[in-house]
Amino acid sequence: MPNRNRAKRNAIARFLDYRTHDLDKTHAVRRSWWRPVVRIELVLLLVAVYFAFTANGAFWAEVKQTGIVHGSRGIKLYIGITLALIGLHGLLFGLLLNRWIVKPALSFLLVATAATAYFSSKYAVYMDPSMIRNALRTDVAETRELMTADLLLTVLLMGVLPAVALWLVRIQRVGLRAAFVRRLMYVLVMLAITYFGLMLSFHDASSLMRNNKSLRYLIGPGNYLVSVPKVLTEEAKQDKGPKAVVAKDATLVGHSKGAKPHLLVIVVGETVRAQNWGLNGYTRNTTPQLSKLDVINFSDVTACGSNTEVSVPCMFSLTGRRDYDRERIVGSESLLHVLERAGVKTLWRDNQTGCKGVCDGLAFESYRKPPQDPLCDGQACRDAVMLKGLHDTIDDNPGDVVVVLHQLGNHGPAYFKRYPEELRKFRPDCRSSDFGKCTRHEIVNAYDNAILETDDFLAKTIKMLEQDATHDTAMIYVSDHGESLGESNVYLHGFPYSIAPAAQIKVPMVAWLSPGMKASAGVDGRCVSQRSSQPISHDNLFHSVLGLMQVSTQDYEPNLDLFSRCQAPAGAQP
């Protein structure tokens, strides 16, 4: 009896095993058309091919501008570079991704590449290390303004949907030995494709990339896959200890007899370009209030960089652009640290994304999180909010004071958010962050209206300083960088400095000095005005401020001081 029962159990087990196996086969057949089982190497290759044909529109547009793509040679170049892109990205994926991480990793790359490809194609954004630093420091308010319907649709169609399709695929499981052999063969094939692509048009391709080195930052996703690790590595290596001391011998010379303490306000503008600045002869009067004030306009000024992340630390550094070394600049004290050591109190008021290390360890106030104020709308504040309570703060610091006001200014693409209704002089103006919904004329109108807001802010600052009875006062305004407004179909800013158009690196600069400041510092205002058309740069700021505040140091270079060649004996009438 036991043997008979055992036989029955075995028969039932065999039957159930057969039925289960049969059902699995039937179910697998039924769902194979939408859940295919594929080798991981095929997935990697298909994604590399997808990126080659969807993520490089901006790259090919720039290549076309070089004039090298024409005739049969142009066709060979296109085919060769496309094969090289497939091979290189496929090789990179093959070396880094395995079955356990391939889906989340490629899903992230699909979405990220869709976004970067959008910005590169829409605004000609180069994903170089400088741009990556900007992106990593972008706050919620800036991100919200960039989230247009066009961007979201692009990311959905080019990133999210392919990622969903990727998750429907089942990766085939194989043994360790078979997996190693397959991966080795895949890597060899990718190397062969890369080599064949490069050799197909080696002379033209090498000449193209050698003479246009910045083009590699338009190739996705390799552009940010290279730039992000480079930036993170640099940040990790950066010494977090004390900054290198600059101008350690800095001391106040002392003002002339009867002079009041000095108050200098430095206004760091945002994204205002020189060619749209009314005082520079622009066809529109975008500076109507400043034109009625006794200001000195410097008409030929070159910025340190084409983005805030580069320009702000650079303009407050001793070395500047003429001897540019980013690591040395961010690792050294700024102009404000030198002033503090000399006995000048400093304050940084910020309506932007911070002082970029310039004011580390010094007095800092931010208006980026809007307070309850009529000048704020819950997302951002007009720059005039930084003037509120400023005199009370200054009065708490007897002696010489330097205040930096960091504007939101013309920060794009939402120019229309930067000015109130009463300053909508130029119409119709673009009322969207998505430039695709506006004509170029409307975009320029909105941008110029935002300059009217800066003109209003600077005029209010000067009037406040004119009414100061306790200090000899002055103001210096300079924009951090410029902006492209559709020239050659380029918008916004952030081009690599070596190829940045003049629109992105030529900026306005204005100085205003009270009669008391002119007399105390011995500055002849008429002389400075006569010399104001000469070429200068952000490099002049450091030394001009030292000279104006009468700070002595061996690091001071009088030839870079905008006022030094127009100085009479201190105390003389201007």
C-alpha positions in Angstrom: 0.0 0.0 0.0 2.7 2.5 0.8 4.4 1.8 -2.6 1.1 2.4 -4.4 0.5 5.7 -2.5 4.0 6.8 -3.3 3.4 6.0 -7.0 0.3 8.1 -7.0 2.0 11.0 -5.4 4.8 10.9 -8.0 2.3 10.7 -10.8 0.5 13.7 -9.5 3.7 15.6 -9.0 4.8 14.8 -12.6 1.4 15.9 -13.9 1.4 19.1 -11.9 5.0 19.8 -13.0 4.0 19.2 -16.6 1.0 21.5 -16.3 3.0 24.2 -14.6 5.7 24.0 -17.3 3.0 24.0 -20.0 1.3 27.0 -18.5 4.6 28.9 -18.2 5.3 28.2 -21.9 1.9 29.3 -22.9 2.1 32.5 -20.8 5.6 33.2 -22.1 4.4 32.9 -25.7 1.4 35.0 -25.0 3.4 37.9 -23.5 6.6 37.6 -25.6 5.5 40.3 -28.1 5.4 43.0 -25.5 7.9 41.7 -22.9 10.7 40.4 -25.2 13.7 38.7 -23.7 16.9 40.2 -25.2 20.6 40.2 -24.5 21.9 43.1 -22.5 24.4 43.9 -25.2 21.6 44.5 -27.7 19.9 46.9 -25.3 23.2 48.8 -24.9 23.7 49.1 -28.6 20.1 50.2 -29.3 20.4 53.0 -26.7 23.7 54.1 -28.1 22.1 54.3 -31.6 19.1 56.1 -30.2 21.4 58.8 -28.6 23.4 59.2 -31.7 20.3 60.1 -33.7 18.3 62.1 -31.2 20.7 63.8 -28.8 23.0 65.7 -31.2 20.9 68.1 -33.2 22.7 71.1 -31.7 26.1 69.5 -32.5 25.2 68.9 -36.2 23.8 72.4 -36.5 27.1 73.9 -35.3 29.0 71.5 -37.6 26.9 72.8 -40.5 27.9 76.3 -39.6 31.5 75.5 -40.1 30.8 74.8 -43.8 32.7 71.5 -43.7 29.6 69.3 -44.4 29.1 69.5 -48.2 29.2 67.0 -51.1 30.4 63.4 -50.8 33.0 64.4 -48.1 30.3 65.8 -46.0 28.3 62.6 -46.3 31.3 60.6 -45.3 31.9 62.9 -42.3 28.3 62.6 -41.1 28.4 58.8 -41.4 31.8 58.5 -39.8 31.0 60.7 -36.8 27.7 59.0 -36.3 29.3 55.6 -36.2 32.0 56.9 -33.9 29.3 58.3 -31.5 27.5 54.9 -31.5 30.8 53.1 -30.9 32.0 55.3 -28.2 28.8 55.5 -26.2 28.2 51.8 -26.7 31.7 51.1 -25.5 31.2 53.3 -22.4 27.9 51.5 -21.6 29.5 48.1 -22.1 32.4 48.9 -19.7 30.2 50.3 -16.9 26.8 48.6 -17.0 25.7 45.1 -16.0 22.3 43.4 -15.8 21.5 44.6 -12.3 21.9 48.3 -12.9 21.4 48.7 -16.7 17.7 49.7 -16.5 17.9 52.4 -13.8 21.1 53.8 -15.2 19.9 54.0 -18.8 16.5 55.3 -17.7 18.3 58.2 -15.9 20.5 58.8 -19.0 17.5 58.8 -21.3 15.7 61.5 -19.3 18.8 63.6 -18.5 19.9 63.5 -22.2 16.5 64.5 -23.4 16.6 67.6 -21.1 20.2 68.5 -22.1 19.5 68.0 -25.8 16.5 70.3 -25.5 18.6 73.1 -23.9 21.4 72.6 -26.4 19.1 72.7 -29.4 16.8 75.5 -28.1 19.4 77.8 -26.6 22.8 76.5 -28.0 23.8 75.5 -24.4 27.3 73.9 -24.2 27.4 71.3 -21.4 31.0 72.1 -20.4 32.3 72.1 -16.8 31.4 75.7 -16.3 27.8 75.1 -17.4 27.6 72.0 -15.2 28.7 74.1 -12.2 25.9 76.6 -13.0 23.4 73.8 -13.2 24.4 72.2 -10.0 23.9 75.5 -8.2 20.6 76.3 -9.7 18.0 76.9 -7.1 14.3 75.9 -7.1 13.1 79.3 -8.3 15.4 79.2 -11.4 14.5 75.6 -12.1 10.8 76.5 -11.9 11.2 79.2 -14.5 12.9 76.7 -16.9 10.2 74.1 -16.6 8.3 75.1 -19.7 5.6 72.9 -21.4 7.9 72.5 -24.4 10.7 71.1 -22.2 8.4 68.7 -20.3 6.9 67.5 -23.6 10.4 66.9 -25.0 11.5 65.0 -21.9 8.3 62.9 -22.0 8.6 61.9 -25.6 12.4 61.6 -25.9 13.2 60.4 -22.4 10.3 59.0 -20.3 8.6 56.9 -23.0 11.9 55.3 -24.2 12.6 54.6 -20.5 9.2 52.9 -20.1 9.9 50.8 -23.2 13.3 49.8 -21.6 11.6 48.5 -18.5 9.2 46.3 -20.5 12.2 44.5 -21.9 13.4 41.4 -20.0 17.2 41.0 -19.9 18.3 37.5 -20.7 20.1 35.6 -17.9 23.2 33.7 -18.8 26.0 32.1 -16.9 29.1 34.0 -15.8 31.4 32.5 -18.5 28.9 33.1 -21.3 28.3 36.7 -20.0 32.1 37.4 -20.0 32.5 36.1 -23.6 29.5 38.0 -24.9 30.6 41.2 -23.2 34.2 40.8 -24.6 32.8 40.3 -28.1 30.5 43.3 -27.7 33.4 45.6 -26.5 35.5 44.5 -29.5 32.7 45.2 -31.9 32.2 48.7 -30.4 35.9 49.4 -30.8 35.7 48.2 -34.4 32.7 50.5 -35.1 34.5 53.4 -33.5 37.7 52.8 -35.4 35.8 52.4 -38.7 33.8 55.6 -38.1 36.9 57.6 -37.4 38.9 56.2 -40.3 36.0 56.8 -42.7 36.7 60.6 -42.6 39.6 60.9 -40.3 41.2 64.1 -41.8 38.0 66.1 -41.9 36.8 64.8 -38.5 40.1 65.5 -36.7 40.4 68.9 -38.3 36.8 69.7 -37.3 37.3 68.7 -33.6 40.8 70.2 -33.4 39.7 73.6 -34.7 36.4 73.6 -32.8 37.2 72.1 -29.5 34.0 73.3 -27.8 31.9 71.2 -30.1 32.5 68.1 -27.9 30.3 69.8 -25.3 27.3 69.5 -27.6 27.6 65.7 -28.1 25.1 64.0 -25.8 25.2 62.3 -23.5 29.0 62.2 -23.5 29.2 65.9 -22.9 27.7 65.8 -19.3 29.0 62.3 -18.6 32.5 63.8 -19.0 31.8 67.2 -17.4 30.0 66.1 -14.3 32.7 63.8 -13.0 35.3 66.5 -13.7 33.4 69.1 -11.8 32.7 66.7 -8.8 36.4 65.7 -8.7 37.5 69.3 -8.7 35.0 70.1 -6.0 36.2 67.2 -3.9 39.9 68.2 -4.3 39.2 71.8 -3.5 40.8 72.7 -0.2 38.0 73.4 2.3 40.5 75.0 4.7 41.3 78.7 5.0 41.6 80.7 1.8 45.0 81.8 0.6 45.7 85.3 2.0 45.7 88.1 -0.5 47.3 91.5 0.0 48.2 90.6 3.6 49.8 94.1 4.1 46.5 96.0 3.3 45.9 99.0 5.4 43.8 102.2 5.3 45.8 105.2 4.3 43.5 107.6 6.0 41.2 110.2 4.5 42.0 113.8 4.1 41.2 116.3 6.9 37.5 116.9 7.2 36.5 114.0 5.1 33.7 111.7 6.2 33.8 108.0 6.3 33.5 106.4 2.9 30.5 104.4 1.8 30.8 102.5 -1.5 28.0 100.5 -3.0 29.0 98.0 -5.6 26.0 96.8 -7.7 26.7 93.5 -9.4 24.3 93.3 -12.3 22.9 90.2 -13.9 22.8 89.4 -17.6 22.8 92.9 -18.9 24.7 93.3 -22.2 26.5 96.4 -23.4 24.8 96.7 -26.7 21.3 97.2 -25.2 22.6 99.7 -22.6 21.1 103.1 -23.3 24.1 105.1 -22.2 26.2 103.2 -24.8 24.3 104.7 -27.6 21.6 102.0 -28.0 18.8 103.1 -30.3 16.4 102.7 -27.4 16.7 104.8 -24.2 16.9 101.9 -21.8 18.6 104.1 -19.2 16.4 107.2 -19.0 17.0 107.9 -15.3 20.7 107.4 -15.3 21.1 109.6 -18.4 19.8 112.5 -16.2 22.3 111.8 -13.4 26.0 112.7 -13.1 27.3 109.3 -13.8 30.4 108.1 -15.6 29.6 105.4 -18.2 32.4 103.0 -19.3 31.4 102.0 -22.8 33.9 99.2 -23.6 33.9 96.7 -20.8 34.7 92.9 -21.1 33.5 90.4 -18.5 35.5 87.7 -16.9 33.2 85.0 -18.1 29.9 84.3 -19.8 28.1 83.1 -16.7 27.8 84.1 -13.1 29.7 81.1 -11.7 32.8 82.3 -13.4 32.4 86.1 -13.5 31.5 86.9 -9.9 34.5 85.2 -8.2 36.7 86.5 -11.0 35.8 90.2 -10.8 36.4 90.2 -7.1 39.8 88.4 -7.4 43.3 89.8 -7.6 44.2 87.7 -10.7 41.1 88.2 -12.8 40.8 87.0 -16.4 44.2 88.2 -17.5 45.8 85.4 -15.4 42.8 83.2 -15.0 43.1 80.2 -12.8 39.8 79.0 -11.3 41.3 76.9 -8.6 43.5 79.8 -7.4 40.6 82.3 -7.5 38.1 80.1 -5.5 40.9 79.1 -3.1 42.0 82.7 -2.4 40.6 85.6 -0.5 38.5 88.1 -2.5 38.5 91.9 -2.6 36.0 91.9 0.3 38.4 89.9 2.6 41.2 92.4 1.8 38.9 95.3 2.7 37.9 93.7 5.9 41.5 93.2 7.0 42.2 96.8 6.2 39.4 98.0 8.5 36.6 98.5 6.0 33.3 96.8 6.9 31.6 94.9 4.2 28.1 93.6 3.6 26.8 91.4 0.7 23.1 91.7 0.0 21.9 89.0 -2.4 18.9 88.7 -4.7 20.5 85.9 -6.6 22.0 82.5 -5.9 24.7 83.6 -3.5 28.1 85.3 -3.6 30.0 82.3 -5.1 32.5 82.3 -2.3 33.4 86.0 -2.6 31.9 86.8 0.9 32.7 83.5 2.7 32.9 84.2 6.4 31.7 87.8 6.0 28.3 89.6 6.5 25.7 88.2 4.1 22.0 88.8 3.7 19.8 86.9 1.2 16.5 87.9 -0.3 16.2 84.8 -2.5 13.5 83.5 -0.2 10.9 86.3 -0.6 9.9 88.0 2.6 6.5 89.5 3.1 7.0 92.6 1.1 5.1 94.5 -1.7 8.3 94.1 -3.8 8.1 90.3 -3.7 5.6 88.0 -5.4 6.1 84.7 -3.5 8.7 83.5 -6.1 11.2 86.4 -6.3 11.7 90.0 -5.3 12.4 93.1 -7.3 16.0 94.3 -6.7 14.8 97.4 -4.9 14.0 95.3 -1.8 17.8 95.2 -1.1 17.7 99.0 -0.4 15.2 98.6 2.4 16.8 99.1 5.8 20.3 99.5 4.3 21.0 102.8 6.1 20.2 101.3 9.4 22.7 98.5 8.7 25.3 101.1 7.7 24.7 103.2 10.7 25.5 100.2 12.9 29.0 100.1 11.4 30.8 103.4 12.0 33.7 104.0 9.7 34.3 103.0 6.0 31.8 100.6 4.5 31.5 98.7 1.2 28.1 97.2 0.4 27.6 94.7 -2.5 24.1 94.4 -4.0 23.8 91.3 -6.2 20.9 91.8 -8.6 18.4 89.4 -10.1 18.4 91.9 -12.9 17.8 90.5 -16.4 18.0 86.8 -15.4 16.3 84.8 -18.2 14.5 83.4 -19.8 11.6 84.9 -17.8 12.6 88.5 -18.4 8.9 89.6 -18.1 9.1 88.7 -14.4 11.8 91.2 -13.7 9.9 94.5 -14.1 6.5 95.9 -13.0 3.6 96.9 -15.2 4.6 100.6 -15.1 8.0 99.8 -16.8 6.4 97.8 -19.7 7.5 100.5 -22.1 8.4 98.3 -25.0 5.5 96.2 -26.3 4.5 93.6 -27.2 6.8 91.9 -24.8 7.3 88.2 -24.4 5.2 87.0 -21.4 6.5 83.4 -21.3 9.7 81.5 -20.3 9.3 79.5 -23.5 10.9 81.5 -26.3 9.2 79.3 -28.8 6.0 81.1 -28.0 7.4 84.5 -28.8 8.9 86.4 -31.7 12.5 87.6 -31.4 11.1 91.2 -31.3 8.9 90.3 -28.3 11.9 88.7 -26.5 14.0 91.8 -27.0 11.2 94.0 -25.8 10.9 92.1 -22.6 14.7 92.1 -22.1 14.9 95.9 -22.7 12.0 96.4 -20.2 14.1 94.5 -17.6 17.0 96.9 -18.2 14.6 99.8 -17.4 14.1 98.1 -14.0 17.9 98.1 -13.5 18.0 101.7 -14.5 15.3 102.5 -11.9 17.1 100.5 -9.3 20.4 102.3 -9.9 18.8 105.7 -9.9 17.2 104.9 -6.5 20.5 103.7 -5.1 22.2 106.9 -6.2 19.4 109.1 -4.8 19.8 107.2 -1.5 23.5 107.9 -1.5 23.0 111.6 -2.3 20.9 112.0 0.8 23.5 110.3 3.1 24.8 113.0 5.4 27.2 110.9 7.4 29.4 109.5 4.6 31.2 110.4 1.4 29.5 108.1 -1.0 30.0 106.4 -4.4 28.5 103.6 -6.5 30.0 101.3 -9.1 27.7 99.2 -11.2 28.9 96.4 -13.5 27.0 93.5 -15.0 28.4 90.0 -14.5 28.0 88.9 -18.1 25.9 89.6 -21.2 23.2 87.7 -23.1 22.5 86.4 -26.6 19.0 87.4 -27.9 18.7 85.3 -31.0 21.8 86.3 -33.0 22.8 83.3 -35.0 19.8 81.6 -33.3 21.6 81.7 -30.0 19.8 82.6 -26.8 20.8 83.2 -23.1 24.5 82.8 -22.1 27.1 80.4 -20.9 29.1 79.8 -24.0 32.7 78.6 -23.4 34.7 81.8 -23.0 36.9 81.1 -26.0 34.0 81.2 -28.4 31.5 83.3 -26.5 30.0 86.0 -28.8 30.5 89.7 -27.8 26.8 89.8 -26.7 27.7 87.5 -23.8 30.9 89.1 -22.6 30.5 92.8 -23.3 28.8 94.4 -20.4 27.8 97.9 -19.1 29.7 99.6 -16.3 28.8 102.9 -14.5 30.3 104.9 -11.7 28.8 107.7 -9.6 30.8 109.7 -7.0 29.5 112.2 -4.7 31.3 115.6 -4.5 32.6 114.6 -1.1 34.0 111.3 -2.4 35.7 113.1 -5.3 37.3 115.6 -3.0 38.4 113.0 -0.4 39.8 110.6 -3.0 41.1 113.4 -5.2 39.3 112.2 -8.3 38.7 114.5 -11.2 35.3 113.3 -12.5 35.6 115.1 -15.9 39.0 113.4 -16.5 37.5 110.0 -15.8 34.6 110.7 -18.1 37.0 111.6 -20.9 38.8 108.3 -20.5 35.7 106.2 -20.1 35.6 105.0 -23.7 38.9 103.1 -23.4 38.8 99.3 -23.2 38.6 98.0 -19.7 37.5 94.7 -18.0 36.3 93.2 -14.8 40.0 93.0 -13.9 39.8 96.8 -13.1 37.3 96.4 -10.3 39.6 95.1 -7.6 42.2 97.8 -7.9 39.7 100.6 -8.6 37.9 99.8 -5.3 41.2 99.7 -3.4 42.1 103.1 -4.8 38.8 104.7 -4.2 38.6 103.4 -0.6 42.3 104.5 -0.1 43.6 101.1 0.9 47.3 100.6 0.5 48.9 97.3 -0.4 51.8 96.1 -2.5 49.4 94.1 -4.6 47.6 97.3 -5.8 48.2 98.0 -9.5 47.5 101.7 -10.2 47.4 101.1 -14.0 44.3 99.0 -13.4 42.7 101.6 -11.2 40.1 103.5 -13.3 40.5 106.6 -11.2 44.3 106.7 -10.6 45.2 108.7 -13.7 42.7 111.3 -12.8 43.6 112.0 -9.2 44.5 115.4 -7.9 46.0 115.9 -4.4 43.5 114.5 -1.8 41.2 117.2 -0.5 41.4 119.3 -3.7 38.1 120.4 -5.3 37.0 118.1 -8.1 
